[in-house]
Short mmCIF file of C-alpha atoms in Angstrom, two decimals:
data_model
loop_
_atom_site.label_atom_id
_atom_site.label_comp_id
_atom_site.label_asym_id
_atom_site.label_seq_id
_atom_site.Cartn_x
_atom_site.Cartn_y
_atom_site.Cartn_z
CA MET A 273 -1.87 4.62 -16.26
CA GLY A 274 -5.13 3.87 -18.14
CA LYS A 275 -3.16 2.39 -21.32
CA VAL A 276 -1.01 0.51 -19.32
CA GLY A 277 -4.52 -1.13 -17.69
CA GLU A 278 -6.14 -1.78 -20.74
CA LYS A 279 -2.81 -3.77 -22.25
CA LEU A 280 -3.21 -6.07 -19.38
CA ASP A 281 -6.35 -6.37 -18.84
CA ILE A 282 -6.44 -5.56 -15.09
CA ASP A 283 -8.45 -7.23 -12.45
CA PHE A 284 -8.32 -4.36 -9.69
CA VAL A 285 -6.67 -1.26 -8.57
CA VAL A 286 -4.84 -0.96 -5.31
CA SER A 287 -4.37 2.37 -3.27
CA THR A 288 -1.69 2.75 -1.31
CA GLY A 289 -3.15 5.24 0.78
CA ASP A 290 -3.31 9.30 1.31
CA ASN A 291 -6.13 8.97 -0.99
CA PHE A 292 -7.22 12.65 -0.57
CA TYR A 293 -4.71 15.48 -0.21
CA ASP A 294 -3.46 17.23 1.82
CA ASN A 295 -6.22 16.76 4.57
CA GLY A 296 -8.44 13.93 3.58
CA LEU A 297 -12.02 13.87 3.17
CA THR A 298 -14.07 17.00 5.33
CA SER A 299 -17.37 14.14 4.87
CA GLU A 300 -18.73 11.55 3.07
CA HIS A 301 -20.32 14.11 0.95
CA ASP A 302 -17.04 16.09 0.28
CA ALA A 303 -16.47 16.99 -3.46
CA ALA A 304 -13.51 16.18 -3.28
CA PHE A 305 -14.18 12.16 -3.50
CA GLU A 306 -15.37 13.14 -7.13
CA GLU A 307 -13.17 15.37 -8.02
CA SER A 308 -9.77 13.43 -6.82
CA PHE A 309 -11.53 10.02 -7.64
CA SER A 310 -14.19 9.57 -9.80
CA ASN A 311 -13.59 12.52 -12.68
CA ILE A 312 -9.77 11.63 -12.70
CA TYR A 313 -9.56 7.81 -13.19
CA THR A 314 -11.89 7.70 -15.92
CA ALA A 315 -10.13 5.49 -18.54
CA LYS A 316 -12.12 2.50 -19.21
CA SER A 317 -9.39 -0.03 -18.07
CA LEU A 318 -9.46 1.58 -14.64
CA GLN A 319 -13.44 0.89 -14.21
CA LYS A 320 -12.29 -1.62 -12.06
CA GLN A 321 -12.63 -2.59 -8.19
CA TRP A 322 -10.43 -0.16 -6.41
CA TYR A 323 -9.30 -1.22 -2.53
CA SER A 324 -7.76 1.55 -0.50
CA VAL A 325 -6.08 1.84 2.30
CA LEU A 326 -5.56 5.06 5.16
CA GLY A 327 -2.67 7.44 5.14
CA ASN A 328 -1.80 9.56 7.54
CA HIS A 329 -2.80 12.51 5.36
CA ASP A 330 -6.44 10.49 5.03
CA TYR A 331 -6.11 10.86 8.86
CA ARG A 332 -6.10 14.41 9.40
CA GLY A 333 -9.75 14.31 7.99
CA ASP A 334 -12.89 12.49 8.39
CA ALA A 335 -11.12 9.41 8.47
CA GLU A 336 -14.65 6.91 9.24
CA ALA A 337 -15.62 9.20 5.97
CA GLN A 338 -13.53 7.33 3.55
CA LEU A 339 -14.88 3.71 5.20
CA SER A 340 -18.93 4.95 4.48
CA PRO A 341 -20.94 2.84 2.37
CA VAL A 342 -21.88 6.15 1.03
CA LEU A 343 -18.96 6.40 -1.02
CA LYS A 344 -19.67 3.35 -2.62
CA GLU A 345 -23.04 4.33 -3.82
CA ILE A 346 -21.40 7.74 -5.52
CA ASP A 347 -18.83 5.42 -7.44
CA SER A 348 -18.95 1.69 -6.75
CA ARG A 349 -15.29 1.03 -7.51
CA TRP A 350 -14.27 2.21 -4.25
CA PHE A 351 -13.74 -0.16 -1.42
CA CYS A 352 -11.78 0.96 1.70
CA LEU A 353 -11.84 -0.25 5.43
CA ARG A 354 -8.80 0.26 8.18
CA SER A 355 -7.56 -3.19 7.50
CA PHE A 356 -8.73 -6.50 5.49
CA ILE A 357 -7.89 -9.31 2.97
CA VAL A 358 -8.68 -9.56 -0.50
CA ASP A 359 -8.62 -13.48 -1.30
CA SER A 360 -8.28 -14.21 -5.40
CA GLU A 361 -7.05 -18.03 -4.26
CA LEU A 362 -3.98 -17.59 -6.35
CA ALA A 363 -2.85 -14.66 -4.14
CA GLU A 364 -4.24 -13.28 -0.69
CA ILE A 365 -3.70 -9.60 -0.26
CA PHE A 366 -3.39 -8.34 3.37
CA PHE A 367 -4.53 -4.66 3.61
CA VAL A 368 -2.71 -2.94 7.02
CA ASP A 369 -3.45 0.24 8.23
CA THR A 370 0.19 1.40 9.48
CA THR A 371 -0.84 5.14 10.73
CA PRO A 372 -1.87 4.22 14.18
CA PHE A 373 2.08 2.15 14.20
CA VAL A 374 3.63 5.47 14.03
CA GLN A 375 3.87 7.55 17.36
CA GLU A 376 5.00 11.04 16.11
CA TYR A 377 1.17 11.37 15.02
CA PHE A 378 -0.28 11.23 18.46
CA THR A 379 2.48 13.65 19.88
CA GLU A 380 1.97 17.66 19.76
CA SER A 381 5.14 17.90 17.78
CA ALA A 382 3.21 16.17 14.91
CA GLY A 383 1.68 19.80 14.15
CA HIS A 384 -1.66 18.08 13.06
CA LYS A 385 -4.93 16.59 14.55
CA TYR A 386 -5.89 13.20 13.66
CA ASP A 387 -9.13 11.47 13.52
CA TRP A 388 -8.32 8.84 15.77
CA ARG A 389 -11.91 7.94 16.53
CA GLY A 390 -12.14 3.53 16.21
CA ILE A 391 -8.08 4.00 16.82
CA ASN A 392 -7.89 4.52 21.04
CA PRO A 393 -6.39 3.22 22.63
CA PRO A 394 -3.77 2.90 19.95
CA LYS A 395 -1.51 -0.08 21.80
CA SER A 396 -4.67 -2.40 22.06
CA TYR A 397 -5.39 -1.78 18.16
CA ILE A 398 -2.45 -2.42 17.47
CA ILE A 399 -1.94 -5.63 19.10
CA ASN A 400 -5.27 -6.81 17.75
CA LEU A 401 -4.41 -5.66 14.15
CA LEU A 402 -1.10 -7.82 14.39
CA LYS A 403 -2.79 -10.99 16.45
CA ASP A 404 -5.12 -11.11 13.60
CA LEU A 405 -2.66 -10.34 10.61
CA GLU A 406 -0.20 -13.29 12.26
CA MET A 407 -3.39 -15.58 12.25
CA ALA A 408 -4.08 -15.19 8.96
CA LEU A 409 -1.42 -15.05 7.20
CA ARG A 410 -0.70 -18.38 9.10
CA GLU A 411 -3.61 -20.11 7.60
CA SER A 412 -3.10 -18.73 4.37
CA THR A 413 -2.65 -21.36 1.65
CA ALA A 414 -2.49 -18.90 -1.25
CA LYS A 415 0.66 -19.35 -3.84
CA TRP A 416 1.44 -15.54 -3.07
CA LYS A 417 0.93 -13.67 -0.05
CA ILE A 418 0.69 -9.81 -0.24
CA VAL A 419 0.67 -7.18 2.25
CA VAL A 420 -0.44 -3.58 1.95
CA GLY A 421 0.34 -0.70 3.59
CA HIS A 422 0.69 3.09 3.71
CA HIS A 423 3.81 3.33 5.11
CA ALA A 424 7.46 2.14 4.26
CA ILE A 425 9.30 -0.74 6.26
CA ARG A 426 12.24 -0.07 4.05
CA SER A 427 12.68 3.32 2.16
CA ILE A 428 15.32 5.71 1.26
CA GLY A 429 13.28 8.02 0.18
CA HIS A 430 12.31 11.59 2.18
CA HIS A 431 10.32 9.53 5.19
CA GLY A 432 13.08 6.81 5.17
CA ASP A 433 12.46 3.74 7.10
CA THR A 434 9.25 3.18 9.39
CA GLN A 435 11.12 1.80 12.62
CA GLU A 436 7.54 1.08 14.26
CA LEU A 437 7.02 -1.25 11.38
CA ILE A 438 10.73 -2.80 11.72
CA SER A 439 10.35 -3.99 15.01
CA GLN A 440 6.56 -5.09 15.32
CA LEU A 441 5.34 -5.87 11.61
CA LEU A 442 8.26 -7.05 9.68
CA PRO A 443 8.84 -9.87 11.81
CA ILE A 444 5.51 -11.27 11.26
CA LEU A 445 6.02 -10.97 7.80
CA GLN A 446 9.25 -12.44 7.87
CA ALA A 447 7.71 -16.04 9.92
CA ASN A 448 5.33 -16.23 7.16
CA ASN A 449 6.73 -16.29 3.79
CA VAL A 450 5.60 -12.98 2.66
CA ASP A 451 6.50 -12.77 -0.69
CA PHE A 452 6.12 -8.76 -0.90
CA TYR A 453 5.37 -5.66 0.96
CA MET A 454 3.76 -2.73 -1.02
CA ASN A 455 3.69 0.78 0.50
CA GLY A 456 2.92 4.37 -0.04
CA HIS A 457 3.77 7.25 1.82
CA ASP A 458 7.30 8.03 -0.05
CA HIS A 459 6.51 9.99 -3.28
CA CYS A 460 8.35 7.93 -5.39
CA LEU A 461 8.90 4.30 -7.17
CA GLU A 462 11.42 1.74 -5.00
CA HIS A 463 12.67 -1.83 -5.10
CA ILE A 464 14.53 -2.94 -1.94
CA SER A 465 14.90 -6.25 -0.91
CA ASP A 466 14.87 -8.17 2.48
CA THR A 467 18.60 -9.32 3.48
CA GLN A 468 16.80 -11.91 6.01
CA SER A 469 13.75 -13.49 4.00
CA PRO A 470 12.34 -13.31 0.21
CA ILE A 471 10.64 -10.53 1.20
CA GLN A 472 10.43 -7.65 -1.57
CA PHE A 473 9.70 -4.08 -0.55
CA LEU A 474 7.73 -1.98 -3.12
CA THR A 475 7.17 1.71 -2.93
CA SER A 476 4.13 2.84 -4.99
CA GLY A 477 4.08 6.40 -3.91
CA ALA A 478 4.65 8.21 -7.20
CA GLY A 479 1.02 9.31 -7.99
CA SER A 480 1.53 13.17 -6.58
CA LYS A 481 4.64 15.76 -5.48
CA ALA A 482 7.43 13.50 -6.83
CA TRP A 483 10.72 15.00 -7.86
CA ARG A 484 11.34 15.68 -4.25
CA GLY A 485 14.92 15.03 -4.98
CA ASP A 486 15.22 13.85 -0.83
CA ILE A 487 17.12 10.70 -0.98
CA LYS A 488 18.60 9.75 2.17
CA GLU A 489 22.23 8.20 1.46
CA THR A 490 22.57 5.88 4.47
CA ASN A 491 20.95 2.24 4.82
CA ARG A 492 20.87 1.53 0.80
CA ARG A 493 21.08 -2.19 2.18
CA GLY A 494 19.26 -4.36 -0.33
CA LEU A 495 18.53 -1.37 -2.67
CA ASN A 496 17.75 -2.11 -6.63
CA PHE A 497 15.94 0.19 -7.59
CA PHE A 498 14.69 3.95 -6.82
CA TYR A 499 13.18 6.69 -9.01
CA ASP A 500 12.39 9.93 -7.32
CA GLY A 501 9.68 10.92 -10.34
CA GLN A 502 5.65 9.93 -10.79
CA GLY A 503 4.46 6.93 -12.06
CA PHE A 504 2.66 3.60 -10.77
CA MET A 505 3.41 -0.10 -10.58
CA SER A 506 1.52 -3.17 -12.00
CA VAL A 507 1.48 -6.95 -10.73
CA GLN A 508 1.04 -10.07 -12.96
CA LEU A 509 0.36 -13.50 -10.79
CA THR A 510 0.69 -16.80 -12.03
CA GLN A 511 1.04 -20.26 -10.54
CA THR A 512 5.03 -20.18 -11.14
CA TYR A 513 5.73 -16.51 -11.42
CA SER A 514 4.96 -12.92 -10.81
CA ASN A 515 5.97 -10.02 -12.77
CA VAL A 516 6.05 -6.53 -11.17
CA GLU A 517 6.76 -3.68 -13.38
CA PHE A 518 7.23 0.12 -12.42
CA TYR A 519 6.08 2.57 -15.14
CA ASP A 520 7.00 6.88 -15.29
CA VAL A 521 3.78 8.98 -16.36
CA SER A 522 3.89 7.93 -20.07
CA GLY A 523 3.78 4.21 -19.42
CA LYS A 524 7.57 3.28 -19.95
CA VAL A 525 8.49 0.20 -17.86
CA LEU A 526 11.64 2.01 -15.91
CA HIS A 527 12.25 -1.62 -13.44
CA ARG A 528 11.26 -5.13 -13.25
CA ILE A 529 11.12 -7.79 -11.11
CA ILE A 530 10.49 -11.71 -12.32
CA SER A 531 10.14 -13.80 -9.27
CA SER A 532 9.20 -17.90 -9.36
CA LYS A 533 7.76 -20.57 -7.55
CA GLN A 534 7.90 -24.16 -7.32
CA LEU A 535 4.75 -26.17 -8.08
CA HIS A 536 4.60 -28.79 -5.30
CA SER A 537 2.80 -32.22 -6.46
CA SER A 538 1.66 -35.06 -4.02
CA ILE A 539 1.05 -38.48 -4.69
#
């Protein structure tokens, strides 16, 4: 990853959640922060801003610890909020807190305790989140619109599609010309095309615990690429085209997506 980052001269890094296994951080002073982040991503090319969302495993610990400015004092690269927007003018990236959407996590059958401080009541939290996202997407004039969340909208991996996101989040993305939805959660690399809009669903959750061999045989609609091993992805954007590449751990390109944009001029 460091070698690819150097080759591409990357501007920043995006983490799609489940930042600390298995149960998040215990506090903002948890040694796991440096052990699993600062001391791991040491390559020179990765000494850039990291933008992170919370995953379901992060909510099993002290979720608010990952939002604390104390972590940024420990490692200035760290930036994590529940939902936020990164505006680079050329592209706007909308980070969405997807864990509270999943109803199973609020039931006893979930088998884990979750840190829902700042979330309850979840219904109101989700309504406000979606309202803010829809307004931001509608008002965006960016050439590229990218939405990042932890859970997949579409996936044939272990967890599969997230029905709550299909019913509540997807219609907003389709109505507002979103180019890419990027997620983690399933421990694989994936590219699925939306059949009702130009959205490309990109799963990059192969940082650890890959090779599950758990692939769903149903609902392969729009599937372009699936890799069950470890790896990562990169995104390069210009005014006229995007280049998305999926890599294995050695940096070998496994799959490439090139998309174009038409330039519009006015007189």
